[in-house]
CSV table of C-alpha atoms in Angstrom, one decimal:
chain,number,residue,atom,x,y,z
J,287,UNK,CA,11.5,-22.0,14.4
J,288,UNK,CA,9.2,-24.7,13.5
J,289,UNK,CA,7.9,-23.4,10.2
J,290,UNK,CA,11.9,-22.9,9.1
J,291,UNK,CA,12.8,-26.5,10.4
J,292,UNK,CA,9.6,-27.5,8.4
J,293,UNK,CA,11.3,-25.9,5.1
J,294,UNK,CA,14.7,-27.2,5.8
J,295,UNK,CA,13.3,-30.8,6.1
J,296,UNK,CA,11.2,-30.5,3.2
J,297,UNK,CA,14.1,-29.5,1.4
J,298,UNK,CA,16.4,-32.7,2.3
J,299,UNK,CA,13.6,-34.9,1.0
J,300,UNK,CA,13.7,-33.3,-2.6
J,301,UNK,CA,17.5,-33.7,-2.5
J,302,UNK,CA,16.5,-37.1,-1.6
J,303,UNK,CA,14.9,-37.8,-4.8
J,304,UNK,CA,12.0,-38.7,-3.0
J,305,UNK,CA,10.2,-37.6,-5.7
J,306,UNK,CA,11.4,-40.4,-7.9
J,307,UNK,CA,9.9,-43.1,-5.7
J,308,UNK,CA,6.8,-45.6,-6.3
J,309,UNK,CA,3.2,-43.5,-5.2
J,310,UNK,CA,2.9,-43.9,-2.1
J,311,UNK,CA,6.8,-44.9,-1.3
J,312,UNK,CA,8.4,-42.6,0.8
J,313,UNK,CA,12.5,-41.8,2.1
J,314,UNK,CA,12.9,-42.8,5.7
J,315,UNK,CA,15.5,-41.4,8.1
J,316,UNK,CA,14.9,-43.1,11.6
J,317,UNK,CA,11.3,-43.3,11.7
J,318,UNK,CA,10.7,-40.4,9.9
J,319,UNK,CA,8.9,-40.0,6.9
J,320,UNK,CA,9.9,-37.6,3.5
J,321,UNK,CA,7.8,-37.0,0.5
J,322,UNK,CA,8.4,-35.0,-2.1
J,323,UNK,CA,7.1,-34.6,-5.7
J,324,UNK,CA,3.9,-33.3,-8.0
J,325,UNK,CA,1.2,-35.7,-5.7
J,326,UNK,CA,3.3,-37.6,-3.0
J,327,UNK,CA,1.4,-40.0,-0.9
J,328,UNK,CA,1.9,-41.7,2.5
J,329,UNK,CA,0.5,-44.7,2.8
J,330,UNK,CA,2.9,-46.8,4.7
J,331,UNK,CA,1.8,-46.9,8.4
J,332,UNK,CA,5.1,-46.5,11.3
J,333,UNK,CA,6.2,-42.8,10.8
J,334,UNK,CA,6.8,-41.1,13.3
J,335,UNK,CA,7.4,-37.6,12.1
J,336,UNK,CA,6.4,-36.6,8.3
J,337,UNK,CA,7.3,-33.9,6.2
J,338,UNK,CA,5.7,-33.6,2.0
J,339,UNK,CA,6.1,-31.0,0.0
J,340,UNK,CA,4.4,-31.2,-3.4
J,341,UNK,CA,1.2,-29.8,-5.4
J,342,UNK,CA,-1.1,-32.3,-4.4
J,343,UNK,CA,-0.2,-33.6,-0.9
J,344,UNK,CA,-2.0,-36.7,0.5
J,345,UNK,CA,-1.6,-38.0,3.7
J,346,UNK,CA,-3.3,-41.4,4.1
J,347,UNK,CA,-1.9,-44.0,7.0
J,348,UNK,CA,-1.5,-42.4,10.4
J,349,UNK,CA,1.8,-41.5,12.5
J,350,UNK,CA,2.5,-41.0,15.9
J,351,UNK,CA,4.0,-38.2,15.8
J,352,UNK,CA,4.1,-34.6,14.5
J,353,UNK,CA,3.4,-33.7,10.5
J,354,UNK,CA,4.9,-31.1,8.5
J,355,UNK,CA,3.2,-30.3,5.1
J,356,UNK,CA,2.9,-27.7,2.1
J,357,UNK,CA,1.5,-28.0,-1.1
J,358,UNK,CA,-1.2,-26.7,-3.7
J,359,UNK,CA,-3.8,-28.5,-2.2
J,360,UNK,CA,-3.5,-30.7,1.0
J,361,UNK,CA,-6.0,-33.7,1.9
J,362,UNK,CA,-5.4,-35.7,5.4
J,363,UNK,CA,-7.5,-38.2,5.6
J,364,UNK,CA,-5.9,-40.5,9.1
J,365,UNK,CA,-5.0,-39.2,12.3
J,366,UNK,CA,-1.9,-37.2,13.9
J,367,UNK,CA,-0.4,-38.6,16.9
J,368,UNK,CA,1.2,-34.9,17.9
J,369,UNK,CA,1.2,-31.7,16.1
J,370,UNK,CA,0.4,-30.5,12.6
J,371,UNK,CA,1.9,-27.4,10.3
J,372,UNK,CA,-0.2,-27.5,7.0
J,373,UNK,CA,-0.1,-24.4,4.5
J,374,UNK,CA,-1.7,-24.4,0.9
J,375,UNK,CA,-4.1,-23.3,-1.2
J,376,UNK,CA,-6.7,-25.7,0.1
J,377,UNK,CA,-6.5,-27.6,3.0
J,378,UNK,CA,-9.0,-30.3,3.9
J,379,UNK,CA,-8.5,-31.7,7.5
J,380,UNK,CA,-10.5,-35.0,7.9
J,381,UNK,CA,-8.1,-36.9,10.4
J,382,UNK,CA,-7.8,-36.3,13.9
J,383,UNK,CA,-4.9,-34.7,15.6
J,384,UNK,CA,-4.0,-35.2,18.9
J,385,UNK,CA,-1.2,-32.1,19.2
J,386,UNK,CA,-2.0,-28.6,18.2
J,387,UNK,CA,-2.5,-27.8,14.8
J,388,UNK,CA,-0.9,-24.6,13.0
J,389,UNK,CA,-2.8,-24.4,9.6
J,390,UNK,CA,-2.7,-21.8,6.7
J,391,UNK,CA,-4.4,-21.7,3.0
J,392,UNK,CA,-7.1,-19.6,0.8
J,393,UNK,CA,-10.0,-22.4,2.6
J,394,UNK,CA,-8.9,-24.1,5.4
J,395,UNK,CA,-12.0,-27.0,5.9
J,396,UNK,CA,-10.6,-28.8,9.8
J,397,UNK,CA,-13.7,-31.9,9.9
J,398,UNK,CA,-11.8,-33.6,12.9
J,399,UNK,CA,-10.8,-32.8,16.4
J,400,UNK,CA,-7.9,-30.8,17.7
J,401,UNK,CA,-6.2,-32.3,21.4
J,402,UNK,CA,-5.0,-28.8,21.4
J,403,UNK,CA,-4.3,-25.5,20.1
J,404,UNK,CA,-5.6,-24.2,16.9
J,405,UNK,CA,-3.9,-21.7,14.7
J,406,UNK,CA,-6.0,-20.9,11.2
J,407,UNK,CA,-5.6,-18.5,8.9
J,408,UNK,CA,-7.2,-17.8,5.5
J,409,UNK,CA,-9.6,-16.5,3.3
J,410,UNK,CA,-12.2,-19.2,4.2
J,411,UNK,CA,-11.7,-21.1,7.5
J,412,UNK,CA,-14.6,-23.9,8.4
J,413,UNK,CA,-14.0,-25.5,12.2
J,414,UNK,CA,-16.3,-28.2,12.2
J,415,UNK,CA,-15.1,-29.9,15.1
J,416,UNK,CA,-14.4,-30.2,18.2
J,417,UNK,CA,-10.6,-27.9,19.6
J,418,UNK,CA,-9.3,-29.0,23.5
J,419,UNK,CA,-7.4,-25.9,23.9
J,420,UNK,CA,-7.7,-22.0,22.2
J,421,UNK,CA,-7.7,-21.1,19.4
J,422,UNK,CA,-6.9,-18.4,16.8
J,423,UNK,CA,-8.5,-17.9,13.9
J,424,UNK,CA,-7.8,-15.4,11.1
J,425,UNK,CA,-10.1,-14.6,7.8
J,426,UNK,CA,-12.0,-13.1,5.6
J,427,UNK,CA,-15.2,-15.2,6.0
J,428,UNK,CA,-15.2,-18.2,9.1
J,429,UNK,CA,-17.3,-21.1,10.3
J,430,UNK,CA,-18.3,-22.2,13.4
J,431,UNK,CA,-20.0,-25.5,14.2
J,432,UNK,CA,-17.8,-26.9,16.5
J,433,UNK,CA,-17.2,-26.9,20.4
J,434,UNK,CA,-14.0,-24.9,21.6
J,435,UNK,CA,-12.7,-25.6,24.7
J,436,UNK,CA,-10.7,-22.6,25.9
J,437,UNK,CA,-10.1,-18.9,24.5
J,438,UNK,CA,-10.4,-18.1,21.6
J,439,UNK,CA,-8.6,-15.0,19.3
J,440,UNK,CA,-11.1,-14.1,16.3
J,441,UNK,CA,-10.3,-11.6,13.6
J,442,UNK,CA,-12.7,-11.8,10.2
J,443,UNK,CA,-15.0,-9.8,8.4
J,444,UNK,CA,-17.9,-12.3,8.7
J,445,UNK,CA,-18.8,-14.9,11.4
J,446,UNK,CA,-21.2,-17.7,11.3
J,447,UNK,CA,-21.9,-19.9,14.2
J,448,UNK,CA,-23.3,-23.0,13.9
J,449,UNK,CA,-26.1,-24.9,16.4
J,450,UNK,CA,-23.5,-26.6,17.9
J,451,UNK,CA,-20.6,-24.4,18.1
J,452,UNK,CA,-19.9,-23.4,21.9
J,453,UNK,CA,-17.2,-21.8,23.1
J,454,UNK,CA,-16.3,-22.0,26.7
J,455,UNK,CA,-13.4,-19.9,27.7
J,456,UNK,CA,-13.9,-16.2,26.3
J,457,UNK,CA,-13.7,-14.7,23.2
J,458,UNK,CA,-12.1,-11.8,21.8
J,459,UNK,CA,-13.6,-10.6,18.5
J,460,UNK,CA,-11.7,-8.4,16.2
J,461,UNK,CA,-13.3,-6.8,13.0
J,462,UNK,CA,-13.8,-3.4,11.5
J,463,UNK,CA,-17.2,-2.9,12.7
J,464,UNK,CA,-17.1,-5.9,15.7
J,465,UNK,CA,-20.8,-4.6,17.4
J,466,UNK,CA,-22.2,-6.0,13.6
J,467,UNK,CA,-21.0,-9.4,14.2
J,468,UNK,CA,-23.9,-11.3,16.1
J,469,UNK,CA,-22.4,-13.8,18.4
J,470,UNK,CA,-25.5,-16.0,19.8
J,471,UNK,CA,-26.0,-16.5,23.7
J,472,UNK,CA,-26.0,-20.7,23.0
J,473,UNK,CA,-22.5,-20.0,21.3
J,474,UNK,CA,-20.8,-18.1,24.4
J,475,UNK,CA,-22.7,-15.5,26.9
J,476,UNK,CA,-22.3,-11.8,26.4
J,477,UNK,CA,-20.2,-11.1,29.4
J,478,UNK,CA,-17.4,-13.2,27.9
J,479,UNK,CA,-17.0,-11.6,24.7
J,480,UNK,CA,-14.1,-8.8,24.2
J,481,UNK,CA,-14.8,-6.5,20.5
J,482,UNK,CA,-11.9,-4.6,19.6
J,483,UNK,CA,-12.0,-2.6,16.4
J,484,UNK,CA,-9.5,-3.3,14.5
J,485,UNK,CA,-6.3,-1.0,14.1
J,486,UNK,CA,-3.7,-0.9,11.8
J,487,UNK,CA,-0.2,0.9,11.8
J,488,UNK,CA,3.1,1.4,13.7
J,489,UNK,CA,1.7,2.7,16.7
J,490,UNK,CA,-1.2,0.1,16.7
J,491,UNK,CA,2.0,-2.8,16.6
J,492,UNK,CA,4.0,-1.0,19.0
J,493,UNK,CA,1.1,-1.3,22.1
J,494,UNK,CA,0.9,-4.6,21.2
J,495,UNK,CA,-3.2,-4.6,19.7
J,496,UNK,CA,-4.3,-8.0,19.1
J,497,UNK,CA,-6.5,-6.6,16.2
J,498,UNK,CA,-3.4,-5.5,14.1
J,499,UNK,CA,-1.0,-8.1,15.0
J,500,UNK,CA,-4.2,-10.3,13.9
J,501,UNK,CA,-4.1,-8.9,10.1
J,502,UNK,CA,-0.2,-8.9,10.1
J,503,UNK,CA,-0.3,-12.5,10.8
J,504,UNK,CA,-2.9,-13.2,8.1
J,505,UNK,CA,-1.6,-11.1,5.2
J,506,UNK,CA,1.9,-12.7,6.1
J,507,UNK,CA,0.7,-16.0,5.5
J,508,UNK,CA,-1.9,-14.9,2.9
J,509,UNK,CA,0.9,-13.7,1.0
J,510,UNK,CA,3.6,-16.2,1.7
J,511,UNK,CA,0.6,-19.0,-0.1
J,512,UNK,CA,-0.6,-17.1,-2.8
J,513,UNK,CA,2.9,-15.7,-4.1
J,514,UNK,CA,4.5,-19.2,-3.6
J,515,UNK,CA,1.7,-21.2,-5.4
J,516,UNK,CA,1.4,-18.4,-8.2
J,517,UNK,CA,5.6,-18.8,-8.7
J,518,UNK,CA,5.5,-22.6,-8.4
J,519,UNK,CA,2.5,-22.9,-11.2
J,520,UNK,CA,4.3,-20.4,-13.8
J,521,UNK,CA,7.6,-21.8,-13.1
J,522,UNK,CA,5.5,-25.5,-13.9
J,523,UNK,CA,3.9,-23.9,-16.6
J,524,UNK,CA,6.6,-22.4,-18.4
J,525,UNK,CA,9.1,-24.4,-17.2
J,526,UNK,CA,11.9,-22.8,-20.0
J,527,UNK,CA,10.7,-18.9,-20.4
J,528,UNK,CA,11.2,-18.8,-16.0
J,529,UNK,CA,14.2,-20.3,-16.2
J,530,UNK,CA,15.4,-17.4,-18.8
J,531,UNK,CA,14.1,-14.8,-16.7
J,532,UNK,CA,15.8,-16.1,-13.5
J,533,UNK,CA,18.8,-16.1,-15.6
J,534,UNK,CA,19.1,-12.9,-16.7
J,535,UNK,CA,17.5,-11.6,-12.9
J,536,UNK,CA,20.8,-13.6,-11.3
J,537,UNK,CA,23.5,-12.7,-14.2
J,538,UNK,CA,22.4,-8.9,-15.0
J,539,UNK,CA,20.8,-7.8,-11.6
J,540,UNK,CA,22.3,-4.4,-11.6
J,541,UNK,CA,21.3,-4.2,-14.9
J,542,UNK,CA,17.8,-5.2,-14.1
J,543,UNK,CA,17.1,-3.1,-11.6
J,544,UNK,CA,17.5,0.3,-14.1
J,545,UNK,CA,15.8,-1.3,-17.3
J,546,UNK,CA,13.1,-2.1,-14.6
J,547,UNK,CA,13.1,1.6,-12.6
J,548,UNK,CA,12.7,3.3,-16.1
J,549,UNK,CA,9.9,1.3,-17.5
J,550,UNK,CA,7.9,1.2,-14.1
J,551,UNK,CA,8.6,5.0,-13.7
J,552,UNK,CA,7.7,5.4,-17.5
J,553,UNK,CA,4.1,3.8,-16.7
J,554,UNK,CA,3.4,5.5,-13.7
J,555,UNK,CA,4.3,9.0,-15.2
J,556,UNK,CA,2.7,8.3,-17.9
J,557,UNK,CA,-0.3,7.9,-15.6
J,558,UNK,CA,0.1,11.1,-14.2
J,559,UNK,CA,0.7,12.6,-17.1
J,560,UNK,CA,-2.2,11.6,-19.3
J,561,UNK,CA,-4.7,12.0,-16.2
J,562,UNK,CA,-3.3,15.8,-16.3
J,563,UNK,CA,-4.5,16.7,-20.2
J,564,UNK,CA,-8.0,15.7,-19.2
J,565,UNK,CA,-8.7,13.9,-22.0
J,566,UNK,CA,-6.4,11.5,-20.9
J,567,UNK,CA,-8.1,10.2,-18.6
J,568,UNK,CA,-9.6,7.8,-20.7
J,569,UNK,CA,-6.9,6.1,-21.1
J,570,UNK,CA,-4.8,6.5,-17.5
J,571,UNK,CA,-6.5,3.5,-15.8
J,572,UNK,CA,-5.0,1.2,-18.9
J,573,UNK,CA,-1.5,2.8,-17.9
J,574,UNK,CA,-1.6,2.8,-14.2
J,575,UNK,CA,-3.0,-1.1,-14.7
J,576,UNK,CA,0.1,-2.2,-16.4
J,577,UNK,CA,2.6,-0.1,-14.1
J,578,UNK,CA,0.1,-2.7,-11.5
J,579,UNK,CA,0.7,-5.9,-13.4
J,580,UNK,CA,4.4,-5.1,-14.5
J,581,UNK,CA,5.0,-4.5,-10.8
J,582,UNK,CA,3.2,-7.4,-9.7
J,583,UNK,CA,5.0,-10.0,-12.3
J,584,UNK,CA,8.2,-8.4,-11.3
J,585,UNK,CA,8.0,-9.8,-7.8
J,586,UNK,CA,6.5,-12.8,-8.9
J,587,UNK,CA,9.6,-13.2,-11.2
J,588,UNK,CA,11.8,-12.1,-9.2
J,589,UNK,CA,10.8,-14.1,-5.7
J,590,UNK,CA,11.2,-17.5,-7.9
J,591,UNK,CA,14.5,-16.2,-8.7
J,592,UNK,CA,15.7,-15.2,-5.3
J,593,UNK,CA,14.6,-18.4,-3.8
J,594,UNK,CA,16.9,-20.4,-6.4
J,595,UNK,CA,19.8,-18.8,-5.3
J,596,UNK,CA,19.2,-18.8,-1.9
J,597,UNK,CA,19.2,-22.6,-2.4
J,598,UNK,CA,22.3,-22.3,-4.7
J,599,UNK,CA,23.6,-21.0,-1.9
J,600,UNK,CA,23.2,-24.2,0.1
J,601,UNK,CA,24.6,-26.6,-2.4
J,602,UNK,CA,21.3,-27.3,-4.7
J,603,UNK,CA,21.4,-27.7,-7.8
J,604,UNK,CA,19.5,-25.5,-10.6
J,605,UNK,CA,15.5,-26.5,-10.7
J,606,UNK,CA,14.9,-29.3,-13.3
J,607,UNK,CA,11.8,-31.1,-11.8
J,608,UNK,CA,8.3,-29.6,-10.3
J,609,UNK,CA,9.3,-30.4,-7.3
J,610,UNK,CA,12.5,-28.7,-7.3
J,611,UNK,CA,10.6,-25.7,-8.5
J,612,UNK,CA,8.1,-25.7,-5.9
J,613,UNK,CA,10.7,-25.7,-3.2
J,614,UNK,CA,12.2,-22.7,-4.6
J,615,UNK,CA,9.0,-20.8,-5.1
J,616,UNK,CA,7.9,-21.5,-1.1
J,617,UNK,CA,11.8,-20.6,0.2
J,618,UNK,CA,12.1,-16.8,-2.1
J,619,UNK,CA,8.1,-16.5,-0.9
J,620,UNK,CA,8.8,-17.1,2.7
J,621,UNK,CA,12.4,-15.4,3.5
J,622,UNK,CA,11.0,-12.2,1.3
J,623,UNK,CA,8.1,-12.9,3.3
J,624,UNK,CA,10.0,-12.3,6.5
J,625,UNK,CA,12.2,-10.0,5.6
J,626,UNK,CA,9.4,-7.6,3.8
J,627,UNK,CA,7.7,-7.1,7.9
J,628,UNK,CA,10.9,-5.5,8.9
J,629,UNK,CA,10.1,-1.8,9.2
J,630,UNK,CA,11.0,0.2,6.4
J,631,UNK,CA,13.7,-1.7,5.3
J,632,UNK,CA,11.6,-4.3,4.2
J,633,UNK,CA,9.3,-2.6,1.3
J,634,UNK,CA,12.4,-1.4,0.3
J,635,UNK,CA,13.7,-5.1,-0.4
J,636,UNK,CA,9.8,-5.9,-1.7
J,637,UNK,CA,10.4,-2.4,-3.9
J,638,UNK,CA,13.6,-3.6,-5.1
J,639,UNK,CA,12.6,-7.3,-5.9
J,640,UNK,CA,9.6,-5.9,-7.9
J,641,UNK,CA,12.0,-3.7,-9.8
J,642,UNK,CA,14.7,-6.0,-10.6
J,643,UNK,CA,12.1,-8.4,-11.8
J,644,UNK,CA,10.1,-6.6,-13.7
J,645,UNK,CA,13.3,-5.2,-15.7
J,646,UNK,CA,14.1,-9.2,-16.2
J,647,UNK,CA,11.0,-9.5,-17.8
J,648,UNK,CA,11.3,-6.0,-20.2
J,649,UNK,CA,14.9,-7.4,-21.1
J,650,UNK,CA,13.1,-10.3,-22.0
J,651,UNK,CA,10.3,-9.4,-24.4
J,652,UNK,CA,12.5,-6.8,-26.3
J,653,UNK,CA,14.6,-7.6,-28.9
J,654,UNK,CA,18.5,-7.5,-27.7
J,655,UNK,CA,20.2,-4.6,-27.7
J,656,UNK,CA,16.8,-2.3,-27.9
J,657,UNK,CA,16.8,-1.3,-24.1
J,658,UNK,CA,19.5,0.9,-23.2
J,659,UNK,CA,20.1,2.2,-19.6
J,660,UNK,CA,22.5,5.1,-18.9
């Protein structure tokens, strides 16, 4: 409920224009603090709760109370009176924060204590400091140097522990191969330590293993960040050819959807097909990679797109600025995010959104009136 709250306000300070303001300037409601824009600053000390949303996202004058933030890269550099919910690409903690701390990137770096909980997740997480309560830590590679103060959930496929790391409730470790991970006696003793291999599936979900609900977590977020910041940076990129593809995704989706079934079908049986004359096989890996990539752009495409008219929906206007962009990027990321966990019914919506987006994109390239359908 948080992280959708977190969205919703980011969203008000972009319609704001908080963008528009002086570095460091920011839109006040109450006491609390908006930012929105390519590198928003807060500098002005009194906030209680703040919310940016931006590609480079600075936060450098305390506040007293909790902090909301998403961006490219994120940098906080003074302390958080209550709580903090960070995701980005790169995330480098270096203020203190008194609450618990819900963070999510590709390398999470957290330098400064936490006064409670700790949530991480991403491809490389570094705790170098001190947590008060548990902790739950998702990645591919994670650091430990600091002291941990209660139980902590670990899922990763390496582990290092640093001289100083301690951990003194217990600890669960979750891996493929958990008996390879070396925990050290100074960290935590060996009577404390839980290793659960780690399972994957409907069945897995269903009896509730911490292994698999570990990796669902992870990917979610994994994926939420890396679609979002790939849809923000083309869409800032190419500001003009995404705006043509969201078009013709939002006006001809029906139409989309076929021109974009036939040429991923077309790739993919021409995959099979080539791999089946022998001497194809040669050249099957260049067709089965751009059946990958047009798939892949398609959803790209096509998340930007649905997040625009989800907004639409709201009242908002069509994207003209970055940050207006970026907001629609991080709202189609995360609701097809959500909706793509559901059972079934959610690759069907992924499935579909790849489709329809990569048709966009074949409408696009060929002349008009070349792709017929039907």
């Amino acid at each position: 409920m948080r992280f959708f709250l977190m969205i919703a306000m980011l969203a008000w300070a972009t319609i704001a224009g908080a963008e528009d303001r002086p570095e460091g300037g920011d839109f006040r409601l109450g006491l609390d603090a908006f930012h929105a824009g390519s590198a928003p600053i807060h500098a002005q000390a009194g906030a209680d709760d703040l919310f940016m949303a931006g590609e480079t996202v600075r936060v450098q004058a305390p506040i007293e109370g909790s902090a909301h933030l998403a961006g490219r890269r994120i940098e906080l550099e003074a302390a958080i009176g209550d709580a903090l919910y960070a995701a980005g690409m790169d995330l480098e903690l270096r203020g203190a924060i008194h609450g618990d701390a819900t963070v999510s990137g590709y390398s999470v770096d957290l330098r400064e204590p936490v006064g409670g909980d700790l949530r991480a997740w991403g491809a490389n997480v570094t705790l170098a400091a001190p947590v008060a309560g548990n902790a739950l830590i998702g990645g591919d590679r994670v650091e430990i140097t600091g002291a941990v103060a209660g139980d902590v959930l670990l899922s990763a496929r390496s582990v290092t522990f640093g001289p100083e790391a301690r951990i003194d409730g217990a600890l669960t470790l979750v891996a493929k191969d958990p008996d390879a991970i070396e925990v050290p006696a100074s960290v935590i003793p060996a009577e404390r330590i839980t290793r659960e291999v780690a399972q994957h599936g409907p069945r897995a979900m269903a009896k509730g293993h911490p292994g698999v609900w570990g990796a669902v977590i992870v990917n979610l977020l994994g994926g939420i960040v890396l679609t979002a910041a790939l849809a923000a940076l083309i869409a800032g990129v190419w500001p003009g050819q995404m705006a043509r593809l969201r078009e013709t995704l939002l006006d001809r989706t029906l139409r989309a959807m076929g021109v974009g079934f036939v040429g991923l079908s077309s790739l993919i049986g021409a995959t099979v097909l080539l791999a089946l004359t022998v001497i194809g096989l040669i050249v099957a890996p260049a067709a089965a990679a751009a059946a990958f990539l047009l798939g892949a752009a398609g959803y790209i495409i096509a998340v930007y797109a649905f997040g625009v008219g989800l907004l639409k929906l709201f009242g908002r206007a069509v994207p003209d600025s970055l940050g207006d962009r970026a907001l629609a990027a991080v709202t189609g990321a995360v609701v097809a995010g959500l909706i793509g966990i559901i059972p079934f019914l959610g690759w069907l919506f992924v499935l579909a959104l790849s489709i329809s987006g990569a048709g966009a994109l074949v409408l696009r390239i060929w002349p008009k009136g070349a792709v017929a359908v039907g």
